[in-house]
Amino acid sequence: MYYDEVADRKLTTVHHVILGCLASFGPQTSYDLKRSSQRITGWMWAFPHTQLYTEPLKLVDAGLVEVDVEEGGRRRRTYSITPAGLDELARWSGELPDKEPEIRDLAFLKLYFADRSAPARVAELARQQAAMHEARADWVKALLEE
């Protein structure tokens, strides 16, 4: 029943990022979501962070998130994930992606046009990229070991 309601709403990756942030860091305001999502996704996936001010309410409507509105003052909204939200996050995170990864990496783009630059500079850029990607691979390996 809840899955039918969620399927009708067509959750986006941003919705799942919000659910993941709430599951990982506990209750958060939209501003907190902006900071935590940047920490998690900043290096691998970019999206307009203004969505973190509008999309949580759709998750509230879907029963995946609860909201507590501050009385008085700025009437700040603090969101927390529901058990149904945790179930949805587990379902989504367990699915295999249905498309190839999109890598938006300025250094890769520069390496593509490397024939226009000094060989020593290109070599340094390639070494920096290799080191960065090795560190990220180590991070993924550590996740697997957990």
PDB file of C-alpha atoms in Angstrom:
ATOM      1  CA  MET A   1       0.000   0.000   0.000  1.00  0.00           C
ATOM      2  CA  TYR A   2       2.671   2.541   0.942  1.00  0.00           C
ATOM      3  CA  TYR A   3       4.872   1.409  -1.973  1.00  0.00           C
ATOM      4  CA  ASP A   4       2.013   2.093  -4.411  1.00  0.00           C
ATOM      5  CA  GLU A   5       1.689   5.612  -3.029  1.00  0.00           C
ATOM      6  CA  VAL A   6       5.444   6.170  -3.314  1.00  0.00           C
ATOM      7  CA  ALA A   7       5.545   4.758  -6.861  1.00  0.00           C
ATOM      8  CA  ASP A   8       2.786   7.170  -7.884  1.00  0.00           C
ATOM      9  CA  ARG A   9       4.919  10.094  -6.666  1.00  0.00           C
ATOM     10  CA  LYS A  10       8.000   9.044  -8.695  1.00  0.00           C
ATOM     11  CA  LEU A  11      10.717   9.708  -6.159  1.00  0.00           C
ATOM     12  CA  THR A  12      13.847  11.306  -7.547  1.00  0.00           C
ATOM     13  CA  THR A  13      17.476  10.901  -6.579  1.00  0.00           C
ATOM     14  CA  VAL A  14      17.188  14.138  -4.593  1.00  0.00           C
ATOM     15  CA  HIS A  15      14.409  12.555  -2.519  1.00  0.00           C
ATOM     16  CA  HIS A  16      16.669   9.613  -1.779  1.00  0.00           C
ATOM     17  CA  VAL A  17      19.567  11.913  -0.879  1.00  0.00           C
ATOM     18  CA  ILE A  18      17.246  13.623   1.618  1.00  0.00           C
ATOM     19  CA  LEU A  19      16.187  10.274   3.074  1.00  0.00           C
ATOM     20  CA  GLY A  20      19.834   9.206   3.283  1.00  0.00           C
ATOM     21  CA  CYS A  21      20.877  12.401   5.051  1.00  0.00           C
ATOM     22  CA  LEU A  22      18.070  12.078   7.572  1.00  0.00           C
ATOM     23  CA  ALA A  23      18.880   8.403   8.158  1.00  0.00           C
ATOM     24  CA  SER A  24      22.611   9.123   8.549  1.00  0.00           C
ATOM     25  CA  PHE A  25      22.563  12.348  10.564  1.00  0.00           C
ATOM     26  CA  GLY A  26      19.169  12.449  12.273  1.00  0.00           C
ATOM     27  CA  PRO A  27      16.589  15.265  12.183  1.00  0.00           C
ATOM     28  CA  GLN A  28      17.607  18.266  10.083  1.00  0.00           C
ATOM     29  CA  THR A  29      16.360  21.572   8.762  1.00  0.00           C
ATOM     30  CA  SER A  30      16.618  22.337   5.044  1.00  0.00           C
ATOM     31  CA  TYR A  31      19.796  24.284   5.756  1.00  0.00           C
ATOM     32  CA  ASP A  32      21.238  21.265   7.592  1.00  0.00           C
ATOM     33  CA  LEU A  33      20.236  19.063   4.639  1.00  0.00           C
ATOM     34  CA  LYS A  34      22.106  21.393   2.306  1.00  0.00           C
ATOM     35  CA  ARG A  35      25.291  21.040   4.359  1.00  0.00           C
ATOM     36  CA  SER A  36      25.068  17.285   4.903  1.00  0.00           C
ATOM     37  CA  SER A  37      24.141  16.513   1.298  1.00  0.00           C
ATOM     38  CA  GLN A  38      27.087  18.587   0.081  1.00  0.00           C
ATOM     39  CA  ARG A  39      29.349  16.603   2.374  1.00  0.00           C
ATOM     40  CA  ILE A  40      28.036  13.317   1.015  1.00  0.00           C
ATOM     41  CA  THR A  41      27.452  14.068  -2.654  1.00  0.00           C
ATOM     42  CA  GLY A  42      29.571  17.127  -3.392  1.00  0.00           C
ATOM     43  CA  TRP A  43      32.371  15.194  -5.048  1.00  0.00           C
ATOM     44  CA  MET A  44      30.231  12.777  -7.035  1.00  0.00           C
ATOM     45  CA  TRP A  45      26.831  14.202  -7.863  1.00  0.00           C
ATOM     46  CA  ALA A  46      25.699  17.800  -8.275  1.00  0.00           C
ATOM     47  CA  PHE A  47      22.145  19.090  -8.020  1.00  0.00           C
ATOM     48  CA  PRO A  48      20.472  22.423  -7.251  1.00  0.00           C
ATOM     49  CA  HIS A  49      20.445  22.674  -3.471  1.00  0.00           C
ATOM     50  CA  THR A  50      17.349  24.863  -3.610  1.00  0.00           C
ATOM     51  CA  GLN A  51      15.489  21.559  -3.973  1.00  0.00           C
ATOM     52  CA  LEU A  52      16.335  20.802  -0.352  1.00  0.00           C
ATOM     53  CA  TYR A  53      13.934  23.570   0.633  1.00  0.00           C
ATOM     54  CA  THR A  54      10.987  22.272  -1.436  1.00  0.00           C
ATOM     55  CA  GLU A  55      11.338  18.505  -1.820  1.00  0.00           C
ATOM     56  CA  PRO A  56      11.185  17.432   1.855  1.00  0.00           C
ATOM     57  CA  LEU A  57       7.504  18.442   1.974  1.00  0.00           C
ATOM     58  CA  LYS A  58       6.761  15.953  -0.834  1.00  0.00           C
ATOM     59  CA  LEU A  59       8.351  13.265   1.315  1.00  0.00           C
ATOM     60  CA  VAL A  60       6.152  14.381   4.220  1.00  0.00           C
ATOM     61  CA  ASP A  61       3.084  13.992   1.961  1.00  0.00           C
ATOM     62  CA  ALA A  62       4.291  10.506   1.003  1.00  0.00           C
ATOM     63  CA  GLY A  63       4.649   9.496   4.668  1.00  0.00           C
ATOM     64  CA  LEU A  64       8.413   8.997   4.361  1.00  0.00           C
ATOM     65  CA  VAL A  65       9.402  12.015   6.461  1.00  0.00           C
ATOM     66  CA  GLU A  66       7.850  13.831   9.412  1.00  0.00           C
ATOM     67  CA  VAL A  67       8.130  17.551   9.986  1.00  0.00           C
ATOM     68  CA  ASP A  68       8.207  19.526  13.217  1.00  0.00           C
ATOM     69  CA  VAL A  69       7.504  23.243  12.736  1.00  0.00           C
ATOM     70  CA  GLU A  70       9.007  25.602  15.271  1.00  0.00           C
ATOM     71  CA  GLU A  71       6.408  27.751  17.024  1.00  0.00           C
ATOM     72  CA  GLY A  72       7.083  31.447  16.691  1.00  0.00           C
ATOM     73  CA  GLY A  73      10.227  33.008  15.313  1.00  0.00           C
ATOM     74  CA  ARG A  74      11.242  31.814  11.881  1.00  0.00           C
ATOM     75  CA  ARG A  75       8.921  28.773  12.131  1.00  0.00           C
ATOM     76  CA  ARG A  76      11.850  26.629  11.064  1.00  0.00           C
ATOM     77  CA  ARG A  77      10.953  23.126   9.863  1.00  0.00           C
ATOM     78  CA  THR A  78      12.922  20.152  11.145  1.00  0.00           C
ATOM     79  CA  TYR A  79      12.538  16.916   9.198  1.00  0.00           C
ATOM     80  CA  SER A  80      13.015  13.357  10.418  1.00  0.00           C
ATOM     81  CA  ILE A  81      12.751  10.061   8.584  1.00  0.00           C
ATOM     82  CA  THR A  82       9.877   7.651   9.311  1.00  0.00           C
ATOM     83  CA  PRO A  83      10.078   3.845   9.368  1.00  0.00           C
ATOM     84  CA  ALA A  84       8.483   3.889   5.899  1.00  0.00           C
ATOM     85  CA  GLY A  85      11.233   6.291   4.784  1.00  0.00           C
ATOM     86  CA  LEU A  86      13.891   3.915   6.101  1.00  0.00           C
ATOM     87  CA  ASP A  87      12.222   1.071   4.175  1.00  0.00           C
ATOM     88  CA  GLU A  88      12.191   3.144   0.988  1.00  0.00           C
ATOM     89  CA  LEU A  89      15.848   4.110   1.425  1.00  0.00           C
ATOM     90  CA  ALA A  90      16.802   0.453   1.920  1.00  0.00           C
ATOM     91  CA  ARG A  91      14.798  -0.581  -1.158  1.00  0.00           C
ATOM     92  CA  TRP A  92      16.309   2.139  -3.336  1.00  0.00           C
ATOM     93  CA  SER A  93      19.898   1.728  -2.153  1.00  0.00           C
ATOM     94  CA  GLY A  94      19.700  -2.019  -2.832  1.00  0.00           C
ATOM     95  CA  GLU A  95      18.715  -1.551  -6.489  1.00  0.00           C
ATOM     96  CA  LEU A  96      21.320  -1.690  -9.218  1.00  0.00           C
ATOM     97  CA  PRO A  97      21.512   1.532 -11.236  1.00  0.00           C
ATOM     98  CA  ASP A  98      19.811   1.303 -14.616  1.00  0.00           C
ATOM     99  CA  LYS A  99      22.272   3.541 -16.459  1.00  0.00           C
ATOM    100  CA  GLU A 100      25.996   4.098 -16.812  1.00  0.00           C
ATOM    101  CA  PRO A 101      27.595   6.517 -14.347  1.00  0.00           C
ATOM    102  CA  GLU A 102      27.902  10.119 -15.410  1.00  0.00           C
ATOM    103  CA  ILE A 103      31.205  11.623 -14.442  1.00  0.00           C
ATOM    104  CA  ARG A 104      31.375  15.403 -14.472  1.00  0.00           C
ATOM    105  CA  ASP A 105      35.056  15.906 -13.818  1.00  0.00           C
ATOM    106  CA  LEU A 106      36.774  19.034 -15.072  1.00  0.00           C
ATOM    107  CA  ALA A 107      40.184  17.358 -14.915  1.00  0.00           C
ATOM    108  CA  PHE A 108      38.991  14.523 -17.193  1.00  0.00           C
ATOM    109  CA  LEU A 109      37.791  17.111 -19.664  1.00  0.00           C
ATOM    110  CA  LYS A 110      41.143  18.891 -19.512  1.00  0.00           C
ATOM    111  CA  LEU A 111      42.957  15.584 -20.021  1.00  0.00           C
ATOM    112  CA  TYR A 112      40.904  15.000 -23.144  1.00  0.00           C
ATOM    113  CA  PHE A 113      42.371  18.178 -24.622  1.00  0.00           C
ATOM    114  CA  ALA A 114      45.828  17.465 -23.189  1.00  0.00           C
ATOM    115  CA  ASP A 115      47.527  17.716 -26.567  1.00  0.00           C
ATOM    116  CA  ARG A 116      47.093  21.512 -26.257  1.00  0.00           C
ATOM    117  CA  SER A 117      49.092  21.756 -23.034  1.00  0.00           C
ATOM    118  CA  ALA A 118      52.688  21.269 -21.871  1.00  0.00           C
ATOM    119  CA  PRO A 119      53.511  17.566 -21.354  1.00  0.00           C
ATOM    120  CA  ALA A 120      54.838  18.144 -17.820  1.00  0.00           C
ATOM    121  CA  ARG A 121      51.624  19.932 -16.839  1.00  0.00           C
ATOM    122  CA  VAL A 122      49.499  17.130 -18.322  1.00  0.00           C
ATOM    123  CA  ALA A 123      51.541  14.514 -16.450  1.00  0.00           C
ATOM    124  CA  GLU A 124      51.024  16.381 -13.159  1.00  0.00           C
ATOM    125  CA  LEU A 125      47.277  16.634 -13.763  1.00  0.00           C
ATOM    126  CA  ALA A 126      47.117  12.911 -14.562  1.00  0.00           C
ATOM    127  CA  ARG A 127      49.090  12.045 -11.386  1.00  0.00           C
ATOM    128  CA  GLN A 128      46.734  14.193  -9.264  1.00  0.00           C
ATOM    129  CA  GLN A 129      43.701  12.524 -10.816  1.00  0.00           C
ATOM    130  CA  ALA A 130      45.141   9.034 -10.316  1.00  0.00           C
ATOM    131  CA  ALA A 131      45.861   9.758  -6.638  1.00  0.00           C
ATOM    132  CA  MET A 132      42.386  11.181  -6.073  1.00  0.00           C
ATOM    133  CA  HIS A 133      40.680   8.213  -7.723  1.00  0.00           C
ATOM    134  CA  GLU A 134      42.856   5.738  -5.812  1.00  0.00           C
ATOM    135  CA  ALA A 135      41.787   7.414  -2.554  1.00  0.00           C
ATOM    136  CA  ARG A 136      38.135   7.136  -3.581  1.00  0.00           C
ATOM    137  CA  ALA A 137      38.645   3.482  -4.534  1.00  0.00           C
ATOM    138  CA  ASP A 138      40.143   2.880  -1.066  1.00  0.00           C
ATOM    139  CA  TRP A 139      37.051   4.505   0.451  1.00  0.00           C
ATOM    140  CA  VAL A 140      34.765   2.177  -1.550  1.00  0.00           C
ATOM    141  CA  LYS A 141      36.868  -0.841  -0.506  1.00  0.00           C
ATOM    142  CA  ALA A 142      36.531   0.224   3.143  1.00  0.00           C
ATOM    143  CA  LEU A 143      32.747   0.362   2.702  1.00  0.00           C
ATOM    144  CA  LEU A 144      32.791  -3.163   1.315  1.00  0.00           C
ATOM    145  CA  GLU A 145      34.789  -4.389   4.299  1.00  0.00           C
ATOM    146  CA  GLU A 146      32.245  -2.868   6.689  1.00  0.00           C
TER     147      GLU A 146
END
